[in-house]
Amino acid sequence: MAEVHDRPPEQFTLRMRRYNPESGDAPYWDEHTIELEPHRSVLEAILQARDRFDGSIGIRCSCRQAICGSCGVRVNGEPSLACHTHLDAAKASARDGVIEIEPMGNMPVIKDLIVDMDAVHWKKIQRVTPWLLAKQPVPEREYLVPKEAMVDITQTMACIQCGACVSDCLAMEVDPGFIGPAALAKAYRFVGDPRDAQQRERLVDLAHDQQGIFDCTHCFKCVEACPKDVNPMGQIMRLRRIAIADQHIKDRHNGERHEAAFTTLVRENGLLWEAELLPRSYGGNSWFGKFAPAAGKELISSLPAITKALARGKVTLMGALKPHKIPPGDLKSVQAIYEKVEGREQRYELNLYITGQDEVPAEGAAVAAGAGADGGSDAAAPSGAEGSTSQ
Amino acid sequence: MPAHDVLIIGAGLAGQRAALAAAQQGSSVAIMSKVHPVRSHSVAAAGGINAAISVDDDWHSHAYDTVKGSDFLGDQDAIEVMCSEAPREVMHLEHIGVTFHRNDKGEMDLRAFGGASMKRTAYVADITGQALLHVLYEQLMKHHETVERFEEWFTTSLLLDETGRCCGVIARDVRSGRMEAFTAKNVILACGGAGQAYKPTTNGLIVTGDGIAMAYRAGAPLMDMEMVQYHPTCLVETGILITEGARGEGAHLLNANGERFMEKSAPNKMELASRDVVSRAEQIEINEGRGVGPGGAGIFLDVTVVPRKRTLEALREIVNLGRDFAGVDITREPIMIRPGQHYIMGGVKTDIDGRTPIEGLYAAGEVACVSVHGGNRLGANSLLDTLIFGRRAGEHAAERAAQMGPPRLDTRARLDQDSDELASIIARPRDGRRVSEIKSELGEVMNKHAAVFRDEAGLQSALETVRRLRAESEHAWIDDRGTVFNQDVLGAVELGFMIDCAETTLVGAIERKESRGAQFRTDYPERNDAEWLKHIDITAPQNGGGPRVSYSPVTITQWQPEERKY
């Protein structure tokens, strides 16, 4: 039995961001000290403060067990569910020992910790045609579909719509119109569903939308934020792979070519050759790409940025003319990764429900999760678990 | 003033299913909920949904298991409806997108559940309720032109016209604080149970008996209110639920001596006996000093006997719950649990179409008592109940609406009354008790005296306490003086709802002088069919006095009461 049950209550101080829209005052900080066992949740602490000291503290909450998705907040700057964050962990990550609780980001605040999810999150969900467009004719009994497919989309079905991923999506911060992690994960729930009749139409729609699947910048924020292991960015990458590799969709905003240029440059040089990336993304995936009219146009329009980068030493003339050099052995290792990934009979898709460890990884076998930045889902996958879920 | 053919209060599974069914019939439909629909507590249902879809199965077997599970208090006509319609409903859910787990042939897989004579439970990992709720919400988004949604609107009371017909509700927009009257030809209550009247409970903070109390206040009878289910596997400290699916997958229950004590009370079904039986067996172990953990207050649930891979695939949510809420890796070590308040079998009395005795008022789901669960609900029958009777209520209300004109009534008086009531709560001086204190005491007294084992003295003292708390609640004060998202004032209204539910539960439990299903009276330890094979109906007092008790017969179609053994 874990020892947590014997730990005595301790005092914790909460610093909450408060905002009363009726007062005419700016948001302010409000501190309360409560007493609870250290493994209890931040939500329980807020509720204790509300019950004992100030019933006007606004927070949506219900289930207390990370399933209803109501209590998304920022704890010490990180998006989380209040009910899913332990007090001891929150205290440890606090700047000054005081647990700081704020409303989520990227959404307007209504009151205290309550944000307007309709204005942002739900609007984006609506954008992806979030219902099954079922194959016809509808069978008398259930659709017969592979077991793996259902388990696979159960990962995105497990999304509780809490908004934590939306809160800290960096791409959305820059481009509020970005469809975003939660809604695109929801889109995968249908694209991955063998019962859906319009998978291609959905992908065409999301690929051609400038704020669709190619607007994600791989920052991993949503992966970290998600309390349910939905892995929204991973789902976005899967949508891209299906759109590009299976459906051969060439989107009008060069998302597909950008990705191709990226992988080609890394394969050839071991590292990204930044100066080549833009012309190839627009003009075509070869050295001659820069002479294509589309690339020329884009290069000219980027001149101010290029000049600035040159002036500040971010790029050099040599860097523009020649790729970065890495030792030949390293280059070989990089290319071996490509060969391994491309040599698979089936594309390897990381999904926790399918590839979830059957056995605990051996001691010291550190999981190189961060290394799989782009299409490198195999990096984090335990070997031998491929594609099988049956017991 | 918004006016609709069918107005649904509550947007969990029963409410959303009712809304979709009514819209399908061409009615103008509105659905209203005090929270966003996907926050509804149906989301927490984990294990699955029962239906006789296997070729070896037969709905009669499902019905018999349900009758037996109810300790023969369930109405068999209603149980027949639920079980015979179950396969079609589950197929419908599959067709609209629920990601049911498959077997190797690609058909829906089924798992074992308590009190069932065969594997009959369809599931989506252990997030079945969430998957169902989110898929129904997908359909609501799809049908946004025919179903109008009022999300985060809190219903304060039902509107009745002079003839006593239900014609709408008064509600408060939580976000703006604005009060408004909604009229409708029919109102369907689908706003869940009253678990928050207990502390601890598996139920969410929003489950406060709103619909039960509003119907009761409007004159509708409540039925089987004494029947309160304690789920056998809840985390000791927080009351958080560990799904019955764990035992369905083969997990064991162990006492301090490492014994599978279910051998004594259910030698055949063992851990998969019905919930009342398992909870009682656990409580006996705890009471007799064979419990585990601090104070011997718990029982071990041992999931390590389930293959690890299967646990990770089919019980992922409780792996997370164990890790995050108890610090236990359930695939490696047993987890400490105990019985905890989970569900109320009772509720607003309805017929098999969801109609209450008040014309124009329907109820479906946990708020209602059809009664398909009788003295004890089987696991994975609650999701089924919400969907079958939600749909039936929606269809019936729509048909009825098509044959009648819009209601005519003056809503002003009631609107003013409710607005004044809320304003007066906000304005109360701070000289009584806090709402939160009263709520806490209510939960504790219910959990102490109206739990797994009950007796006359305990129930009477609890009733006395609840009546004192009612008096105190009428002067209880709050902090929030605002209108935007004033959750504080809504908490005060909810407290009143919970007190109504608690009082009727106690009155019913005192009245029923026998032991049946979830009601175990240590002073009347036997089931007594001669005197108590009947429902207890409770109606609100008129002109003072306590709740009024009457009886109604149990409908028996093909299964005569017999001794119940697992």
mmCIF file of N, CA and C in Angstrom, chain B residues 233 242-243 246-247 251-254 271 299-304 318 330 333-337:
data_model
loop_
_atom_site.group_PDB
_atom_site.id
_atom_site.type_symbol
_atom_site.label_atom_id
_atom_site.label_comp_id
_atom_site.label_asym_id
_atom_site.label_seq_id
_atom_site.Cartn_x
_atom_site.Cartn_y
_atom_site.Cartn_z
ATOM 1 N N THR B 233 -16.757 -0.254 -4.572
ATOM 2 C CA THR B 233 -15.340 0.094 -4.722
ATOM 3 C C THR B 233 -15.119 1.581 -4.954
ATOM 4 N N ILE B 242 -14.043 3.473 -8.367
ATOM 5 C CA ILE B 242 -13.273 2.539 -9.183
ATOM 6 C C ILE B 242 -14.297 1.638 -9.866
ATOM 7 N N THR B 243 -14.276 1.586 -11.173
ATOM 8 C CA THR B 243 -15.364 0.921 -11.900
ATOM 9 C C THR B 243 -15.531 -0.551 -11.531
ATOM 10 N N ALA B 246 -13.547 -3.391 -13.159
ATOM 11 C CA ALA B 246 -12.336 -4.006 -12.613
ATOM 12 C C ALA B 246 -12.644 -5.431 -12.149
ATOM 13 N N ARG B 247 -13.745 -5.567 -11.407
ATOM 14 C CA ARG B 247 -14.141 -6.917 -10.977
ATOM 15 C C ARG B 247 -14.661 -7.723 -12.164
ATOM 16 N N ALA B 251 -10.831 -8.861 -11.097
ATOM 17 C CA ALA B 251 -10.155 -8.426 -9.871
ATOM 18 C C ALA B 251 -10.819 -9.030 -8.630
ATOM 19 N N HIS B 252 -10.013 -9.219 -7.571
ATOM 20 C CA HIS B 252 -10.496 -9.823 -6.327
ATOM 21 C C HIS B 252 -10.673 -8.784 -5.232
ATOM 22 N N LEU B 253 -11.528 -9.134 -4.258
ATOM 23 C CA LEU B 253 -11.642 -8.336 -3.035
ATOM 24 C C LEU B 253 -11.036 -9.142 -1.893
ATOM 25 N N LEU B 254 -10.161 -8.500 -1.110
ATOM 26 C CA LEU B 254 -9.455 -9.206 -0.039
ATOM 27 C C LEU B 254 -9.588 -8.457 1.276
ATOM 28 N N GLU B 271 -17.104 -11.922 -6.371
ATOM 29 C CA GLU B 271 -17.014 -10.466 -6.474
ATOM 30 C C GLU B 271 -18.069 -9.867 -7.404
ATOM 31 N N ILE B 299 -10.890 -2.047 2.312
ATOM 32 C CA ILE B 299 -10.811 -3.415 1.788
ATOM 33 C C ILE B 299 -9.838 -3.329 0.614
ATOM 34 N N PHE B 300 -9.103 -4.400 0.364
ATOM 35 C CA PHE B 300 -8.227 -4.382 -0.808
ATOM 36 C C PHE B 300 -8.956 -4.840 -2.061
ATOM 37 N N LEU B 301 -8.813 -4.049 -3.124
ATOM 38 C CA LEU B 301 -9.235 -4.480 -4.458
ATOM 39 C C LEU B 301 -7.947 -4.839 -5.192
ATOM 40 N N ASP B 302 -7.853 -6.098 -5.595
ATOM 41 C CA ASP B 302 -6.613 -6.578 -6.196
ATOM 42 C C ASP B 302 -6.788 -6.753 -7.699
ATOM 43 N N VAL B 303 -6.288 -5.771 -8.453
ATOM 44 C CA VAL B 303 -6.404 -5.823 -9.908
ATOM 45 C C VAL B 303 -5.189 -6.522 -10.519
ATOM 46 N N THR B 304 -4.195 -6.826 -9.683
ATOM 47 C CA THR B 304 -2.958 -7.390 -10.239
ATOM 48 C C THR B 304 -3.192 -8.772 -10.846
ATOM 49 N N ILE B 318 -8.866 3.774 -14.628
ATOM 50 C CA ILE B 318 -8.630 3.519 -13.200
ATOM 51 C C ILE B 318 -7.155 3.312 -12.900
ATOM 52 N N ILE B 330 -2.127 0.250 -9.785
ATOM 53 C CA ILE B 330 -3.031 -0.886 -9.576
ATOM 54 C C ILE B 330 -2.600 -2.129 -10.334
ATOM 55 N N GLU B 333 0.000 -3.440 -7.339
ATOM 56 C CA GLU B 333 -0.361 -3.655 -5.934
ATOM 57 C C GLU B 333 -1.852 -3.426 -5.745
ATOM 58 N N PRO B 334 -2.426 -4.012 -4.686
ATOM 59 C CA PRO B 334 -3.856 -3.798 -4.444
ATOM 60 C C PRO B 334 -4.137 -2.356 -4.019
ATOM 61 N N ILE B 335 -5.352 -1.927 -4.220
ATOM 62 C CA ILE B 335 -5.726 -0.567 -3.855
ATOM 63 C C ILE B 335 -6.824 -0.640 -2.808
ATOM 64 N N MET B 336 -6.779 0.333 -1.872
ATOM 65 C CA MET B 336 -7.716 0.291 -0.756
ATOM 66 C C MET B 336 -9.026 0.987 -1.134
ATOM 67 N N ILE B 337 -10.118 0.282 -0.937
ATOM 68 C CA ILE B 337 -11.436 0.834 -1.297
ATOM 69 C C ILE B 337 -12.429 0.559 -0.163
#
